[in-house]
Amino acid sequence: MLTTALHFSHTLLKEIVQVGDTVVDATMGNGHDTALLAELVGRTGQVYAFDVQEQAVQATKHRLHELHLLGQTTLLQQGHETLGQVIPDTTDIRAAVFNLGYLPKSDKHIITKPDTTKKALEALLPRLRPKGRIILVVYYGHEGGADELSLVNDYCQQLPQEAYNVLTYQFINQRNQPPILFCIEKKP
Ligand code: SAH
C-alpha cells in the first residue's frame, strides 16, 4: 500500500540515518520523530530538537525518558531559526525533519512560519552531509498554511539540480488537505 506522508518521512529517515550520526528534529511537537531519530543514532549519536512551546518540550522529554533515549538528545525550547547559533558550522548533519503546522490539540495560533522555516533551511543546507536529507512534512489546511506551503515549494524548486535532488510526495485525490512531503537530498 502507498503510505501516508508521515509514514514515508520515517522510511526516508530510516534509509540513511546511522549510529553515531548528528541529526535534527526542527519541530518536536509530541516527540515522535525525536524518539525515532534518537533510536536510530544510538548512544554515540546526537539529536538536536527544537520547539518554541514548553508543552512540546515537556511531552518530548517525558517520551524520551520512558524510552531511555534522553542521553543522546539536546532539547531546545527555542525556534529552529536559531539553529545556526546552536549547531557549529563544522558539524556534519545526516538528516533533519520538519513537521510544519500547529501542534494537534493545542493552540492553533502557534504555527510554524515561512520566514523562520526558510532561515532554518538556510542554516541546514551547508551543514548537510553529502547524501544527507532534509524532510519537510507540510500541513497547510490552517490559516497561514498556504503561505508556508508556497514558501517551501518555491524554496525547494529553486535549489540547483547539480547540488540537490528534491522530491515531493502527495496524495492528490484525498479530502481534508493531507500533508505534503518534500525531501531535499544533497548530491554526493
Ligand atoms: N501538524 C503536525 C504537527 C506540527 S507540530 C501534525 O499534525 O502532526 C509543529 C510544531 O512546531 C509545534 O509544536 C510548534 O510549537 C512548533 N513550532 C512553531 N514555530 C516553531 C519554530 N520557529 N521553531 C521550532 N518549532 C516551532
PDB file of C-alpha atoms and ligand atoms in Angstrom:
ATOM      1  CA  MET A   1       0.000   0.000   0.000  1.00  0.00           C
ATOM      2  CA  LEU A   2       1.060   3.571  -0.568  1.00  0.00           C
ATOM      3  CA  THR A   3       1.857   5.056   2.840  1.00  0.00           C
ATOM      4  CA  THR A   4       0.973   8.429   4.356  1.00  0.00           C
ATOM      5  CA  ALA A   5       3.395  11.347   4.068  1.00  0.00           C
ATOM      6  CA  LEU A   6       4.199  10.947   7.763  1.00  0.00           C
ATOM      7  CA  HIS A   7       4.993   7.257   7.388  1.00  0.00           C
ATOM      8  CA  PHE A   8       7.045   7.912   4.269  1.00  0.00           C
ATOM      9  CA  SER A   9       9.069  10.547   6.167  1.00  0.00           C
ATOM     10  CA  HIS A  10      10.103   7.819   8.610  1.00  0.00           C
ATOM     11  CA  THR A  11      11.090   5.487   5.780  1.00  0.00           C
ATOM     12  CA  LEU A  12      13.262   8.226   4.244  1.00  0.00           C
ATOM     13  CA  LEU A  13      14.981   8.777   7.604  1.00  0.00           C
ATOM     14  CA  LYS A  14      15.494   5.083   8.381  1.00  0.00           C
ATOM     15  CA  GLU A  15      17.146   4.556   4.992  1.00  0.00           C
ATOM     16  CA  ILE A  16      20.037   6.885   5.774  1.00  0.00           C
ATOM     17  CA  VAL A  17      20.456   7.619   9.492  1.00  0.00           C
ATOM     18  CA  GLN A  18      23.204   5.570  11.148  1.00  0.00           C
ATOM     19  CA  VAL A  19      24.531   5.013  14.647  1.00  0.00           C
ATOM     20  CA  GLY A  20      26.745   7.918  15.704  1.00  0.00           C
ATOM     21  CA  ASP A  21      25.111  10.484  13.401  1.00  0.00           C
ATOM     22  CA  THR A  22      24.098  14.039  14.220  1.00  0.00           C
ATOM     23  CA  VAL A  23      20.511  14.823  13.174  1.00  0.00           C
ATOM     24  CA  VAL A  24      17.863  17.499  13.746  1.00  0.00           C
ATOM     25  CA  ASP A  25      14.183  17.445  14.660  1.00  0.00           C
ATOM     26  CA  ALA A  26      13.227  21.017  13.781  1.00  0.00           C
ATOM     27  CA  THR A  27       9.688  20.742  15.265  1.00  0.00           C
ATOM     28  CA  MET A  28       9.460  18.474  18.310  1.00  0.00           C
ATOM     29  CA  GLY A  29       5.676  18.567  18.726  1.00  0.00           C
ATOM     30  CA  ASN A  30       4.892  15.478  20.802  1.00  0.00           C
ATOM     31  CA  GLY A  31       8.333  13.994  20.194  1.00  0.00           C
ATOM     32  CA  HIS A  32       7.533  11.056  17.924  1.00  0.00           C
ATOM     33  CA  ASP A  33      10.207  11.986  15.377  1.00  0.00           C
ATOM     34  CA  THR A  34      12.715  12.907  18.095  1.00  0.00           C
ATOM     35  CA  ALA A  35      12.286   9.424  19.592  1.00  0.00           C
ATOM     36  CA  LEU A  36      12.685   7.723  16.215  1.00  0.00           C
ATOM     37  CA  LEU A  37      15.834   9.722  15.472  1.00  0.00           C
ATOM     38  CA  ALA A  38      17.292   9.085  18.949  1.00  0.00           C
ATOM     39  CA  GLU A  39      16.815   5.366  18.432  1.00  0.00           C
ATOM     40  CA  LEU A  40      18.496   5.473  15.012  1.00  0.00           C
ATOM     41  CA  VAL A  41      21.584   7.469  16.114  1.00  0.00           C
ATOM     42  CA  GLY A  42      22.076   5.426  19.287  1.00  0.00           C
ATOM     43  CA  ARG A  43      24.071   6.449  22.339  1.00  0.00           C
ATOM     44  CA  THR A  44      27.005   7.726  20.309  1.00  0.00           C
ATOM     45  CA  GLY A  45      24.847   9.995  18.179  1.00  0.00           C
ATOM     46  CA  GLN A  46      23.192  13.343  18.807  1.00  0.00           C
ATOM     47  CA  VAL A  47      19.687  14.640  18.111  1.00  0.00           C
ATOM     48  CA  TYR A  48      19.136  18.398  18.301  1.00  0.00           C
ATOM     49  CA  ALA A  49      15.422  19.038  18.747  1.00  0.00           C
ATOM     50  CA  PHE A  50      13.676  22.418  18.646  1.00  0.00           C
ATOM     51  CA  ASP A  51      10.239  23.719  19.618  1.00  0.00           C
ATOM     52  CA  VAL A  52       9.008  27.095  20.829  1.00  0.00           C
ATOM     53  CA  GLN A  53       6.343  25.617  23.159  1.00  0.00           C
ATOM     54  CA  GLU A  54       7.093  24.397  26.654  1.00  0.00           C
ATOM     55  CA  GLN A  55       4.287  21.845  26.321  1.00  0.00           C
ATOM     56  CA  ALA A  56       6.054  20.243  23.364  1.00  0.00           C
ATOM     57  CA  VAL A  57       9.426  20.117  25.098  1.00  0.00           C
ATOM     58  CA  GLN A  58       7.881  18.571  28.229  1.00  0.00           C
ATOM     59  CA  ALA A  59       5.939  15.962  26.237  1.00  0.00           C
ATOM     60  CA  THR A  60       9.073  15.049  24.305  1.00  0.00           C
ATOM     61  CA  LYS A  61      11.239  14.876  27.415  1.00  0.00           C
ATOM     62  CA  HIS A  62       8.726  12.563  29.049  1.00  0.00           C
ATOM     63  CA  ARG A  63       8.567  10.288  25.995  1.00  0.00           C
ATOM     64  CA  LEU A  64      12.357  10.070  25.680  1.00  0.00           C
ATOM     65  CA  HIS A  65      12.795   9.406  29.390  1.00  0.00           C
ATOM     66  CA  GLU A  66      10.365   6.464  29.216  1.00  0.00           C
ATOM     67  CA  LEU A  67      12.262   5.054  26.256  1.00  0.00           C
ATOM     68  CA  HIS A  68      15.715   5.632  27.818  1.00  0.00           C
ATOM     69  CA  LEU A  69      16.682   7.855  24.906  1.00  0.00           C
ATOM     70  CA  LEU A  70      17.294  11.178  26.665  1.00  0.00           C
ATOM     71  CA  GLY A  71      21.083  10.782  26.741  1.00  0.00           C
ATOM     72  CA  GLN A  72      21.615  11.281  23.024  1.00  0.00           C
ATOM     73  CA  THR A  73      19.307  14.289  22.683  1.00  0.00           C
ATOM     74  CA  THR A  74      19.582  18.043  23.159  1.00  0.00           C
ATOM     75  CA  LEU A  75      16.081  19.500  23.645  1.00  0.00           C
ATOM     76  CA  LEU A  76      15.879  23.222  22.999  1.00  0.00           C
ATOM     77  CA  GLN A  77      12.891  25.403  23.807  1.00  0.00           C
ATOM     78  CA  GLN A  78      13.666  27.871  21.067  1.00  0.00           C
ATOM     79  CA  GLY A  79      12.839  28.371  17.405  1.00  0.00           C
ATOM     80  CA  HIS A  80      14.583  26.326  14.705  1.00  0.00           C
ATOM     81  CA  GLU A  81      15.641  29.646  13.140  1.00  0.00           C
ATOM     82  CA  THR A  82      18.358  29.728  15.867  1.00  0.00           C
ATOM     83  CA  LEU A  83      19.880  26.514  14.533  1.00  0.00           C
ATOM     84  CA  GLY A  84      22.882  28.339  13.095  1.00  0.00           C
ATOM     85  CA  GLN A  85      23.791  29.659  16.547  1.00  0.00           C
ATOM     86  CA  VAL A  86      23.371  26.294  18.284  1.00  0.00           C
ATOM     87  CA  ILE A  87      24.981  23.800  15.918  1.00  0.00           C
ATOM     88  CA  PRO A  88      28.600  24.567  14.981  1.00  0.00           C
ATOM     89  CA  ASP A  89      29.131  25.095  11.252  1.00  0.00           C
ATOM     90  CA  THR A  90      31.721  22.318  11.289  1.00  0.00           C
ATOM     91  CA  THR A  91      29.091  19.740  12.330  1.00  0.00           C
ATOM     92  CA  ASP A  92      28.028  17.317   9.620  1.00  0.00           C
ATOM     93  CA  ILE A  93      24.281  16.693   9.757  1.00  0.00           C
ATOM     94  CA  ARG A  94      22.929  13.499   8.246  1.00  0.00           C
ATOM     95  CA  ALA A  95      19.244  14.361   8.342  1.00  0.00           C
ATOM     96  CA  ALA A  96      16.689  16.894   9.516  1.00  0.00           C
ATOM     97  CA  VAL A  97      12.910  16.655   9.758  1.00  0.00           C
ATOM     98  CA  PHE A  98      10.223  19.338   9.966  1.00  0.00           C
ATOM     99  CA  ASN A  99       6.515  18.871  10.713  1.00  0.00           C
ATOM    100  CA  LEU A 100       5.070  22.213   9.720  1.00  0.00           C
ATOM    101  CA  GLY A 101       1.767  23.434  11.080  1.00  0.00           C
ATOM    102  CA  TYR A 102       0.382  23.631  14.620  1.00  0.00           C
ATOM    103  CA  LEU A 103       0.591  21.160  17.473  1.00  0.00           C
ATOM    104  CA  PRO A 104      -2.542  18.980  17.411  1.00  0.00           C
ATOM    105  CA  LYS A 105      -4.924  19.568  20.374  1.00  0.00           C
ATOM    106  CA  SER A 106      -3.062  22.720  21.312  1.00  0.00           C
ATOM    107  CA  ASP A 107      -3.067  26.446  20.479  1.00  0.00           C
ATOM    108  CA  LYS A 108      -3.801  26.653  16.729  1.00  0.00           C
ATOM    109  CA  HIS A 109      -2.267  30.115  16.590  1.00  0.00           C
ATOM    110  CA  ILE A 110       1.234  28.877  17.384  1.00  0.00           C
ATOM    111  CA  ILE A 111       2.240  27.830  13.904  1.00  0.00           C
ATOM    112  CA  THR A 112       5.481  27.492  12.019  1.00  0.00           C
ATOM    113  CA  LYS A 113       6.068  30.441   9.680  1.00  0.00           C
ATOM    114  CA  PRO A 114       7.640  30.926   6.239  1.00  0.00           C
ATOM    115  CA  ASP A 115      10.483  33.276   7.240  1.00  0.00           C
ATOM    116  CA  THR A 116      11.694  31.192  10.197  1.00  0.00           C
ATOM    117  CA  THR A 117      11.359  27.942   8.246  1.00  0.00           C
ATOM    118  CA  LYS A 118      13.482  29.487   5.493  1.00  0.00           C
ATOM    119  CA  LYS A 119      16.097  30.638   7.987  1.00  0.00           C
ATOM    120  CA  ALA A 120      16.374  27.113   9.400  1.00  0.00           C
ATOM    121  CA  LEU A 121      16.722  25.629   5.905  1.00  0.00           C
ATOM    122  CA  GLU A 122      19.463  28.113   5.074  1.00  0.00           C
ATOM    123  CA  ALA A 123      21.427  27.102   8.176  1.00  0.00           C
ATOM    124  CA  LEU A 124      20.914  23.396   7.490  1.00  0.00           C
ATOM    125  CA  LEU A 125      21.937  23.146   3.848  1.00  0.00           C
ATOM    126  CA  PRO A 126      25.651  23.969   4.301  1.00  0.00           C
ATOM    127  CA  ARG A 127      25.853  21.564   7.275  1.00  0.00           C
ATOM    128  CA  LEU A 128      24.137  18.704   5.467  1.00  0.00           C
ATOM    129  CA  ARG A 129      26.391  15.766   4.579  1.00  0.00           C
ATOM    130  CA  PRO A 130      26.579  14.505   1.016  1.00  0.00           C
ATOM    131  CA  LYS A 131      23.626  12.107   0.569  1.00  0.00           C
ATOM    132  CA  GLY A 132      22.033  13.692   3.667  1.00  0.00           C
ATOM    133  CA  ARG A 133      18.317  14.536   3.628  1.00  0.00           C
ATOM    134  CA  ILE A 134      16.037  17.301   4.862  1.00  0.00           C
ATOM    135  CA  ILE A 135      12.426  16.192   5.072  1.00  0.00           C
ATOM    136  CA  LEU A 136       9.513  18.571   5.442  1.00  0.00           C
ATOM    137  CA  VAL A 137       6.002  17.300   6.132  1.00  0.00           C
ATOM    138  CA  VAL A 138       3.826  20.321   5.413  1.00  0.00           C
ATOM    139  CA  TYR A 139       0.328  20.583   6.924  1.00  0.00           C
ATOM    140  CA  TYR A 140      -1.356  23.517   5.217  1.00  0.00           C
ATOM    141  CA  GLY A 141      -5.127  23.369   5.927  1.00  0.00           C
ATOM    142  CA  HIS A 142      -4.984  26.010   8.698  1.00  0.00           C
ATOM    143  CA  GLU A 143      -4.866  29.795   8.390  1.00  0.00           C
ATOM    144  CA  GLY A 144      -1.370  30.743   7.240  1.00  0.00           C
ATOM    145  CA  GLY A 145      -0.694  27.213   5.995  1.00  0.00           C
ATOM    146  CA  ALA A 146      -0.977  28.078   2.306  1.00  0.00           C
ATOM    147  CA  ASP A 147       1.737  30.753   2.617  1.00  0.00           C
ATOM    148  CA  GLU A 148       4.100  28.325   4.235  1.00  0.00           C
ATOM    149  CA  LEU A 149       3.430  25.645   1.630  1.00  0.00           C
ATOM    150  CA  SER A 150       4.143  28.194  -1.074  1.00  0.00           C
ATOM    151  CA  LEU A 151       7.463  29.191   0.541  1.00  0.00           C
ATOM    152  CA  VAL A 152       8.591  25.588   0.926  1.00  0.00           C
ATOM    153  CA  ASN A 153       7.592  24.770  -2.635  1.00  0.00           C
ATOM    154  CA  ASP A 154       9.383  27.820  -4.099  1.00  0.00           C
ATOM    155  CA  TYR A 155      12.460  27.321  -1.933  1.00  0.00           C
ATOM    156  CA  CYS A 156      12.775  23.681  -2.923  1.00  0.00           C
ATOM    157  CA  GLN A 157      12.163  24.349  -6.597  1.00  0.00           C
ATOM    158  CA  GLN A 158      14.990  26.878  -6.927  1.00  0.00           C
ATOM    159  CA  LEU A 159      17.664  24.587  -5.451  1.00  0.00           C
ATOM    160  CA  PRO A 160      20.208  23.801  -8.189  1.00  0.00           C
ATOM    161  CA  GLN A 161      19.903  20.283  -9.519  1.00  0.00           C
ATOM    162  CA  GLU A 162      23.690  19.985  -9.721  1.00  0.00           C
ATOM    163  CA  ALA A 163      23.757  20.023  -5.918  1.00  0.00           C
ATOM    164  CA  TYR A 164      20.400  18.629  -4.752  1.00  0.00           C
ATOM    165  CA  ASN A 165      17.703  16.137  -5.614  1.00  0.00           C
ATOM    166  CA  VAL A 166      14.288  17.350  -4.480  1.00  0.00           C
ATOM    167  CA  LEU A 167      11.177  15.218  -4.230  1.00  0.00           C
ATOM    168  CA  THR A 168       7.540  15.862  -3.364  1.00  0.00           C
ATOM    169  CA  TYR A 169       5.128  13.164  -2.259  1.00  0.00           C
ATOM    170  CA  GLN A 170       1.433  13.907  -2.140  1.00  0.00           C
ATOM    171  CA  PHE A 171      -1.939  12.193  -2.437  1.00  0.00           C
ATOM    172  CA  ILE A 172      -3.847  14.233  -4.996  1.00  0.00           C
ATOM    173  CA  ASN A 173      -7.319  12.709  -4.635  1.00  0.00           C
ATOM    174  CA  GLN A 174      -7.821  12.940  -0.848  1.00  0.00           C
ATOM    175  CA  ARG A 175     -10.149  15.183   1.131  1.00  0.00           C
ATOM    176  CA  ASN A 176      -9.132  17.457   4.027  1.00  0.00           C
ATOM    177  CA  GLN A 177      -5.762  18.568   2.716  1.00  0.00           C
ATOM    178  CA  PRO A 178      -3.479  15.723   3.792  1.00  0.00           C
ATOM    179  CA  PRO A 179       0.126  16.862   4.386  1.00  0.00           C
ATOM    180  CA  ILE A 180       2.590  17.143   1.510  1.00  0.00           C
ATOM    181  CA  LEU A 181       6.102  15.794   1.920  1.00  0.00           C
ATOM    182  CA  PHE A 182       9.231  17.426   0.489  1.00  0.00           C
ATOM    183  CA  CYS A 183      12.634  15.765   0.612  1.00  0.00           C
ATOM    184  CA  ILE A 184      15.866  17.614  -0.215  1.00  0.00           C
ATOM    185  CA  GLU A 185      18.821  15.277  -0.729  1.00  0.00           C
ATOM    186  CA  LYS A 186      22.338  16.605  -1.118  1.00  0.00           C
ATOM    187  CA  LYS A 187      24.157  15.048  -4.041  1.00  0.00           C
ATOM    188  CA  PRO A 188      27.392  13.155  -3.257  1.00  0.00           C
TER     189      PRO A 188
HETATM  190  N1  SAH B   1       0.540  19.427  12.381  1.00  0.00           N
HETATM  191  C1  SAH B   1       1.505  18.414  12.677  1.00  0.00           C
HETATM  192  C2  SAH B   1       2.390  18.761  13.818  1.00  0.00           C
HETATM  193  C3  SAH B   1       3.034  20.086  13.673  1.00  0.00           C
HETATM  194  S1  SAH B   1       3.783  20.395  15.141  1.00  0.00           S
HETATM  195  C4  SAH B   1       0.802  17.113  12.995  1.00  0.00           C
HETATM  196  O1  SAH B   1      -0.412  17.056  12.947  1.00  0.00           O
HETATM  197  O2  SAH B   1       1.488  16.142  13.312  1.00  0.00           O
HETATM  198  C5  SAH B   1       4.560  21.900  14.801  1.00  0.00           C
HETATM  199  C6  SAH B   1       5.334  22.302  15.988  1.00  0.00           C
HETATM  200  O3  SAH B   1       6.185  23.363  15.588  1.00  0.00           O
HETATM  201  C7  SAH B   1       4.503  22.821  17.160  1.00  0.00           C
HETATM  202  O4  SAH B   1       4.759  22.033  18.285  1.00  0.00           O
HETATM  203  C8  SAH B   1       5.004  24.269  17.335  1.00  0.00           C
HETATM  204  O5  SAH B   1       5.104  24.640  18.686  1.00  0.00           O
HETATM  205  C9  SAH B   1       6.353  24.195  16.705  1.00  0.00           C
HETATM  206  N2  SAH B   1       6.910  25.478  16.241  1.00  0.00           N
HETATM  207  C10 SAH B   1       6.284  26.613  15.855  1.00  0.00           C
HETATM  208  N3  SAH B   1       7.184  27.535  15.471  1.00  0.00           N
HETATM  209  C11 SAH B   1       8.424  26.979  15.622  1.00  0.00           C
HETATM  210  C12 SAH B   1       9.753  27.441  15.412  1.00  0.00           C
HETATM  211  N4  SAH B   1      10.010  28.655  14.935  1.00  0.00           N
HETATM  212  N5  SAH B   1      10.766  26.601  15.701  1.00  0.00           N
HETATM  213  C13 SAH B   1      10.524  25.353  16.169  1.00  0.00           C
HETATM  214  N6  SAH B   1       9.285  24.866  16.398  1.00  0.00           N
HETATM  215  C14 SAH B   1       8.242  25.676  16.131  1.00  0.00           C
END
